[in-house]
Coordinates of C-alpha atoms and ligand atoms in Angstrom, one line a residue:
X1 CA 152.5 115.9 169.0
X2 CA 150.5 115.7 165.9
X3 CA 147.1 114.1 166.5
X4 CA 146.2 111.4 164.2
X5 CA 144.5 112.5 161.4
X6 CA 144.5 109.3 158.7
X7 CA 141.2 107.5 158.5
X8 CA 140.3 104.4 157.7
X9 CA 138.6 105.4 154.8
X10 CA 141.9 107.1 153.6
X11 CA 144.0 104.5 154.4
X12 CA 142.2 102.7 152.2
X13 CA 142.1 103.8 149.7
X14 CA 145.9 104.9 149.7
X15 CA 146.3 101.0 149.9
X16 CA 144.8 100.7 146.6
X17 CA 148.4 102.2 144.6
X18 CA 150.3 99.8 146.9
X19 CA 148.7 96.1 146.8
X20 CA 148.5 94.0 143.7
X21 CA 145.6 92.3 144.6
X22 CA 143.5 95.8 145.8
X23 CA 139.8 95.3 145.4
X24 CA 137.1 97.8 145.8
X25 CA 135.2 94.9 147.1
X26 CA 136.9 94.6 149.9
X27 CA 137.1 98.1 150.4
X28 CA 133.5 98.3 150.6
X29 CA 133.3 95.2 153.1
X30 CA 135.9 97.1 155.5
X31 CA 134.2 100.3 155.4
X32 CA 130.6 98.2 155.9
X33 CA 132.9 96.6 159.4
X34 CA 133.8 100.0 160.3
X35 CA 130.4 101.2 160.2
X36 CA 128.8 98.2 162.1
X37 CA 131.4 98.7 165.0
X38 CA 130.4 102.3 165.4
X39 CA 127.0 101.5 165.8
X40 CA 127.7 98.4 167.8
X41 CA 130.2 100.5 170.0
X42 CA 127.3 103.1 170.6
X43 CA 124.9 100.0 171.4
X44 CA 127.4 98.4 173.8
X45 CA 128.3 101.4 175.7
X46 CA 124.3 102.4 176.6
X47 CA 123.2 98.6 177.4
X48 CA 123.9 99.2 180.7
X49 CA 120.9 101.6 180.8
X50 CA 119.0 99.9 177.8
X51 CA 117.6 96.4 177.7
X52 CA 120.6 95.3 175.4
X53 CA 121.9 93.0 178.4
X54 CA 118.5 91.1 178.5
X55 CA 118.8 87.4 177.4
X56 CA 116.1 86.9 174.9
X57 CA 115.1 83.9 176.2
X58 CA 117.2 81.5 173.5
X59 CA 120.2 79.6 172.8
X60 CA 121.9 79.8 169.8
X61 CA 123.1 76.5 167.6
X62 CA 126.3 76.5 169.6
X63 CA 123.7 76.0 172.8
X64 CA 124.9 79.6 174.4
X65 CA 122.4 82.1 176.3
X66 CA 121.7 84.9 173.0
X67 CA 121.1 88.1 174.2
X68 CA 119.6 91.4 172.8
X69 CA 122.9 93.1 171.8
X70 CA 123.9 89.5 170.3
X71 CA 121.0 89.8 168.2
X72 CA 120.9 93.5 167.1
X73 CA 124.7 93.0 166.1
X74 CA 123.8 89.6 163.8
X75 CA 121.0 91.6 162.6
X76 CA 123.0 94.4 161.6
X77 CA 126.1 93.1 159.9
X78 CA 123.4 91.4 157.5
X79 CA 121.9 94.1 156.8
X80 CA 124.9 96.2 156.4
X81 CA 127.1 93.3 154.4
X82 CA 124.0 92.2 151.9
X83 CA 123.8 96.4 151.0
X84 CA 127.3 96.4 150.2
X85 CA 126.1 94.3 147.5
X86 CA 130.0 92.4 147.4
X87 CA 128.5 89.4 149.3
X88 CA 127.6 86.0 147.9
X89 CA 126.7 84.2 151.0
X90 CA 127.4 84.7 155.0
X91 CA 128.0 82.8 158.2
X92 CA 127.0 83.7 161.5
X93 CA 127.7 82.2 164.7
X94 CA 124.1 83.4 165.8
X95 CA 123.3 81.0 162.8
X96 CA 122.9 77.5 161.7
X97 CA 122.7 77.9 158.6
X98 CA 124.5 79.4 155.9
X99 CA 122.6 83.3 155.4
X100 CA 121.4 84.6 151.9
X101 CA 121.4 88.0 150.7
X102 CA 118.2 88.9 150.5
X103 CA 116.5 89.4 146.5
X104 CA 116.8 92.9 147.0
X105 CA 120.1 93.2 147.2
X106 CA 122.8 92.3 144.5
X107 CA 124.8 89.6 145.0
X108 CA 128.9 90.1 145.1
X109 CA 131.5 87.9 144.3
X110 CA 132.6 87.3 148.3
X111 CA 131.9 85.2 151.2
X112 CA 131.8 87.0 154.6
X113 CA 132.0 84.6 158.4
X114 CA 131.4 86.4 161.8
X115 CA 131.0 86.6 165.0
X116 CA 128.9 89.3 165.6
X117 CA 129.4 90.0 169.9
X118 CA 132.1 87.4 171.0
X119 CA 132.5 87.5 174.8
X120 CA 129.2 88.8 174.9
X121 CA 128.6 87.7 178.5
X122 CA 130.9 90.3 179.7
X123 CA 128.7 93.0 179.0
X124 CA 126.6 92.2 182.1
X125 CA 129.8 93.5 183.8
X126 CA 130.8 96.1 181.6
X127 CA 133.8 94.6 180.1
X128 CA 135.3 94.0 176.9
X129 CA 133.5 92.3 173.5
X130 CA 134.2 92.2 170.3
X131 CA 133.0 91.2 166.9
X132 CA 135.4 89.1 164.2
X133 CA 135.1 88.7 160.7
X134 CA 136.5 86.6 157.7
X135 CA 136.1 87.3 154.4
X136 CA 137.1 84.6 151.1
X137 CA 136.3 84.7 147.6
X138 CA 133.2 82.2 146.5
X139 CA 134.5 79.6 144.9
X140 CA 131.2 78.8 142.9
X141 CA 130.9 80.7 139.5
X142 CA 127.6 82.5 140.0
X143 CA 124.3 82.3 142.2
X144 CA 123.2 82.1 145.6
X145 CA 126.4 80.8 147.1
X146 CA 127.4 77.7 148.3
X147 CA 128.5 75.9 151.4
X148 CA 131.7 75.0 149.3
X149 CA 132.1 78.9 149.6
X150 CA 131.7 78.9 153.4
X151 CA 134.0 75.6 154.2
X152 CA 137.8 77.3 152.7
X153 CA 140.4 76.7 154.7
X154 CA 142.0 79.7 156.4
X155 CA 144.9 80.1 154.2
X156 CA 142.7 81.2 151.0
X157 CA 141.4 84.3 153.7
X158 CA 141.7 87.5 151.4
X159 CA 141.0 89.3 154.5
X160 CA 140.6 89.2 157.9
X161 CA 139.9 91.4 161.2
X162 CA 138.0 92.5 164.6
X163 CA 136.6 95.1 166.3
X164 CA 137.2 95.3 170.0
X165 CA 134.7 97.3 172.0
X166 CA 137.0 98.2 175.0
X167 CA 138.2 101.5 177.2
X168 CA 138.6 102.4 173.3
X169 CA 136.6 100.6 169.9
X170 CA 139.5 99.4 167.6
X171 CA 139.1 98.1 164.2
X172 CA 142.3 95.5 163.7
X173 CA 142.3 94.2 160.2
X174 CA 145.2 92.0 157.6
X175 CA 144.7 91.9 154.4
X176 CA 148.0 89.8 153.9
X177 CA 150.3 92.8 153.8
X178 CA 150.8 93.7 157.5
X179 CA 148.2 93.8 160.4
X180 CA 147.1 97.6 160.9
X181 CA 144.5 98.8 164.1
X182 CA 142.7 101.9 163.8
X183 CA 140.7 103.6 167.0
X184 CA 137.5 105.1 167.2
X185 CA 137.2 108.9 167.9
X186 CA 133.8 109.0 169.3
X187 CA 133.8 112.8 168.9
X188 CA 134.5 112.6 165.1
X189 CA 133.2 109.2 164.7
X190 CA 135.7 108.6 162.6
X191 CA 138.5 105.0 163.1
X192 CA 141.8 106.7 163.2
X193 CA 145.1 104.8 162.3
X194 CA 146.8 104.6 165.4
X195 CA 149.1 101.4 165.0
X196 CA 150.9 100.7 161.5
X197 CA 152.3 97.0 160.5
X198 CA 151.6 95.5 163.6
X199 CA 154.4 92.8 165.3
X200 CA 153.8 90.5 167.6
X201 CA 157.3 90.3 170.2
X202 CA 158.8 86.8 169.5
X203 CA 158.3 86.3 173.0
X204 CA 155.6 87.6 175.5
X205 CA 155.5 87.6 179.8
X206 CA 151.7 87.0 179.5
X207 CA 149.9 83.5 179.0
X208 CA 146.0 83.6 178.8
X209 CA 144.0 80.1 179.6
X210 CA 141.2 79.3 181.7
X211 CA 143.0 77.5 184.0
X212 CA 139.5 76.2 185.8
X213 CA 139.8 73.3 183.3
X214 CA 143.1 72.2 184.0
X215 CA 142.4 69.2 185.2
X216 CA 140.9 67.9 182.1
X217 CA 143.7 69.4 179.3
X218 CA 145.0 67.5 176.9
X219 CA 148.7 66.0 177.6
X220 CA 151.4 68.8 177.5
X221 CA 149.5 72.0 178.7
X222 CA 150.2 71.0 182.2
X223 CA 153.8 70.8 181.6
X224 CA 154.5 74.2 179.1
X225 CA 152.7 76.0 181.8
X226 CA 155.0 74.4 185.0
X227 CA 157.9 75.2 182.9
X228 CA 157.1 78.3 182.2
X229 CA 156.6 78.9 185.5
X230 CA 159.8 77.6 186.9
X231 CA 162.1 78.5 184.2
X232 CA 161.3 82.2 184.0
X233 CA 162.2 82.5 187.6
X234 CA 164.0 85.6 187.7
X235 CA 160.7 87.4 185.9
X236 CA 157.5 85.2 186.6
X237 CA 154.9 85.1 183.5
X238 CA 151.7 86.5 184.3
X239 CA 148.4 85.5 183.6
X240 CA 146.0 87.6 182.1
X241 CA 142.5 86.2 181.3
X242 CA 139.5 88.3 180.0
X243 CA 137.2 85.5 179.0
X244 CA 136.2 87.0 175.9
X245 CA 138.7 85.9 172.8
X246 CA 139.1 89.5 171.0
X247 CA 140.2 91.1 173.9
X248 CA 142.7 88.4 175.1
X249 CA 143.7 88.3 171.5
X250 CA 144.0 91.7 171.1
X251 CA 146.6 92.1 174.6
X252 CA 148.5 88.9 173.1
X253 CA 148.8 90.8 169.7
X254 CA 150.6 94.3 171.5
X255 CA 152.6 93.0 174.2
X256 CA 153.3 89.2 173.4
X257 CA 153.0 85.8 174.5
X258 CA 149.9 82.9 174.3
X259 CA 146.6 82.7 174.4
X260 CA 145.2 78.8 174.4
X261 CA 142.2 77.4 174.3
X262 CA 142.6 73.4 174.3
X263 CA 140.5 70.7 174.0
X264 CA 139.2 69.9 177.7
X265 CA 136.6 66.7 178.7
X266 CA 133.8 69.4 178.0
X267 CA 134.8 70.6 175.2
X268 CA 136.9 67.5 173.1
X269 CA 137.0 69.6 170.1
X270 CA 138.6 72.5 171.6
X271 CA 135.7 75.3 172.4
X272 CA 136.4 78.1 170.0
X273 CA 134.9 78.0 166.3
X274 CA 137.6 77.8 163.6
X275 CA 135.7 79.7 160.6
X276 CA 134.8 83.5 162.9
X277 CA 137.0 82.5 165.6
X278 CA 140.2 80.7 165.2
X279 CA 141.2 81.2 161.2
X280 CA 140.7 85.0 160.7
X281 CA 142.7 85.6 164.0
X282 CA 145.5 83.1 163.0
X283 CA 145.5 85.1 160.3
X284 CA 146.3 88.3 161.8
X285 CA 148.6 86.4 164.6
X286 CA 150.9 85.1 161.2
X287 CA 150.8 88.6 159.6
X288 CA 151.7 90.1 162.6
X289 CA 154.7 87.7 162.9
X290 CA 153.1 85.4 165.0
X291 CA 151.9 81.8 165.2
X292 CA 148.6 80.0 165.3
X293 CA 148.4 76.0 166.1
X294 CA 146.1 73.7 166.9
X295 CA 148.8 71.9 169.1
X296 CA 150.2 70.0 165.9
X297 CA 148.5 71.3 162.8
X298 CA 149.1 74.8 161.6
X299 CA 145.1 76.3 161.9
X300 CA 145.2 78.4 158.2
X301 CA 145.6 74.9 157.1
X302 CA 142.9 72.9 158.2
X303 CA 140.3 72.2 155.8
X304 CA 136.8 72.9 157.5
X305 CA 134.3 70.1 157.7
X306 CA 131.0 72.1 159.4
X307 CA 130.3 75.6 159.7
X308 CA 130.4 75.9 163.4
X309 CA 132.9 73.3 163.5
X310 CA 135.4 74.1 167.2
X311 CA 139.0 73.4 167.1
X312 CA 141.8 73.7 170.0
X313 CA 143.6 77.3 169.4
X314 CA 147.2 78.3 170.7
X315 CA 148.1 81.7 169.3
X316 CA 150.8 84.4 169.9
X317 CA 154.0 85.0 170.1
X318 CA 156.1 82.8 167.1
X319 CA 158.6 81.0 170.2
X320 CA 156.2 80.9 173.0
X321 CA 153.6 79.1 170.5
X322 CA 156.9 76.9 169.0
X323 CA 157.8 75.7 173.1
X324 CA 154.3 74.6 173.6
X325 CA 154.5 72.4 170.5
X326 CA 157.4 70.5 171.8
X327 CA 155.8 70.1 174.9
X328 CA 152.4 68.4 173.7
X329 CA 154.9 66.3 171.1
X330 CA 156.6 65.1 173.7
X331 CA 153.6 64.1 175.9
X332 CA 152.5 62.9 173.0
X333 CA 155.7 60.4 172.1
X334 CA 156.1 59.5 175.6
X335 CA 152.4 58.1 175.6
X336 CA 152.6 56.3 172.5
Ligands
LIG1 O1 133.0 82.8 171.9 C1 133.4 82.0 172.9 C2 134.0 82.7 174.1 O2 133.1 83.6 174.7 C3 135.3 83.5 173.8 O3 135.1 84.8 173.5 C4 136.2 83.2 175.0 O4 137.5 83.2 174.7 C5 135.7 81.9 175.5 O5 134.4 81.7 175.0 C6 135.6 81.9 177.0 O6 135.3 80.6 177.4 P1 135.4 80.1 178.9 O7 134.3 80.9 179.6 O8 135.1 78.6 178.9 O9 136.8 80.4 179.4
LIG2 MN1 133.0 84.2 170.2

């Protein structure tokens, strides 16, 4: 078998003779991502003999434990984005605020949201994290960048992607023309194609949901998952839950079926953020043929109101996505 030999950086730039709407923009903002995962994937796979595990002591604006890695990654991607000089203005979700590039740096014409180490908990037990990003164009002619910029709604993404730090690192990326993954070779150090036009299987045997909270869902959950349960009886679903969104993503994305996270009592707005969580992967769930819903609006649609603003997410496979709908509008008709 031939090993595989095309390169991110290749791929790339092959991609500019096929899309309309190429831009070496973004081909500089992809290239900064896969450079920030292969330092990030270095970083994550010593922190078990570094101090990269430590808490540093503070919560971030979301009010979650920030460690050392979560900070060295934020740290980086800034660095990394505002010298690709293609970057107006950047969110974080180890930030309040909207970030500036920095005078030194020249200011681009794009808007870049991220989660720098989602999941990043499960590094004290050497498990999968991950770090999602989101990039629009700035809607404000010129300057610094506005929160206008920051607050599109998912459907005006002109690209969109992860990096998953697992038994491999993979790069995972749409740039509306197909969803392509590409996987570190630590030895070359170079992201690798290694799965073209990515599909989503209309249906999937896995369902992902923490089902600690089920108790407190929101009318309909309860119901799609007794179904599913009884219906399928010849071949039970299975449940598969990493606790860190990339990586449940990323298993709902290659072998099918649904990932949710609903709104519970503790978290009434659902728990995961819609600008670096929820749009950019809805994003590569509908390129990749998939679905993304927050129970009855379609997420590329909603029209964000704050930048770490947390919406309920129910992503995967188009038919598995499409029976849970029905479920929660039926709960929903029979209580009104
Ligand atoms: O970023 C939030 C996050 O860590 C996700 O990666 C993950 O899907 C979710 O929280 C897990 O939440 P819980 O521990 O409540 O299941
Ligand atoms: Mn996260």
């Amino acid at each position: 078998m031939t090993p595989a030999t095309t390169t991110i950086s290749r791929h790339l730039s092959e991609e500019q003779v096929r899309l309309p709407d190429w831009t070496r923009a973004i081909l500089e903002l992809l290239n900064s991502f896969a450079l920030v995962g292969k330092i990030i994937s270095r970083e994550v796979s010593r922190a078990g003999l570094s101090q990269g595990l430590d808490e540093n002591g503070s919560q971030n604006s979301q009010g979650e434990q920030v460690t050392k890695l979560d900070v060295l990654a934020h740290n980086l991607i800034c660095h990394v984005l505002s010298h690709s000089f293609q970057v107006c203005i950047m969110v974080s979700e180890e930030s309040e605020s909207p970030l500036e590039v920095p005078d030194n740096c020249s200011r681009g014409n794009y808007v870049v949201l991220f989660d720098p180490l989602d999941g990043s908990s499960n590094i004290e037990i050497n498990a999968s994290v991950g770090t999602i990003f989101s990039i629009y164009r700035r809607i404000s002619i010129d300057g610094k960048g506005t929160i206008g910029d920051c607050l599109q709604a998912g459907i005006k993404q002109v690209c969109a992607g992860y990096i998953l730090y697992g038994s491999s690192t993979m790069l995972v990326y749409t740039m509306g023309y197909g969803v392509h993954a590409f996987t570190l070779d630590p030895y070359i150090g170079e992201f690798l194609m290694s799965h073209e036009n990515i599909k989503i299987p209309a249906r999937g045997n896995y369902y992902s949901i923490n089902e600690g909270s089920a108790k407190h869902w929101t009318a309909g959950i309860a119901d799609y998952l007794d179904s599913l349960k009884s219906v399928r009886s010849t071949r039970p679903p299975t449940l598969r839950y990493i606790g860190a969104l990339v990586a449940d993503f990323h298993r709902t994305l290659l072998s099918g079926g649904i990932f949710l996270y609903p709104a519970n009592t503790h978290y009434p707005e659902g728990r995961l953020r819609l600008l670096y969580e929820a749009a950019p992967l809805a994003f590569i769930s509908e390129q990749a043929g998939g679905r993304a819903t927050t129970g009855s609006e379609r997420i590329l649609e909603l029209k964000p109101k704050t930048l770490h603003q947390r919406v309920p997410l129910i992503i995967g496979s188009w038919e598995d996505v499409l029976d849970l709908e029905k479920f929660i509008l039926q709960a929903r008709s029979k209580a009104a």
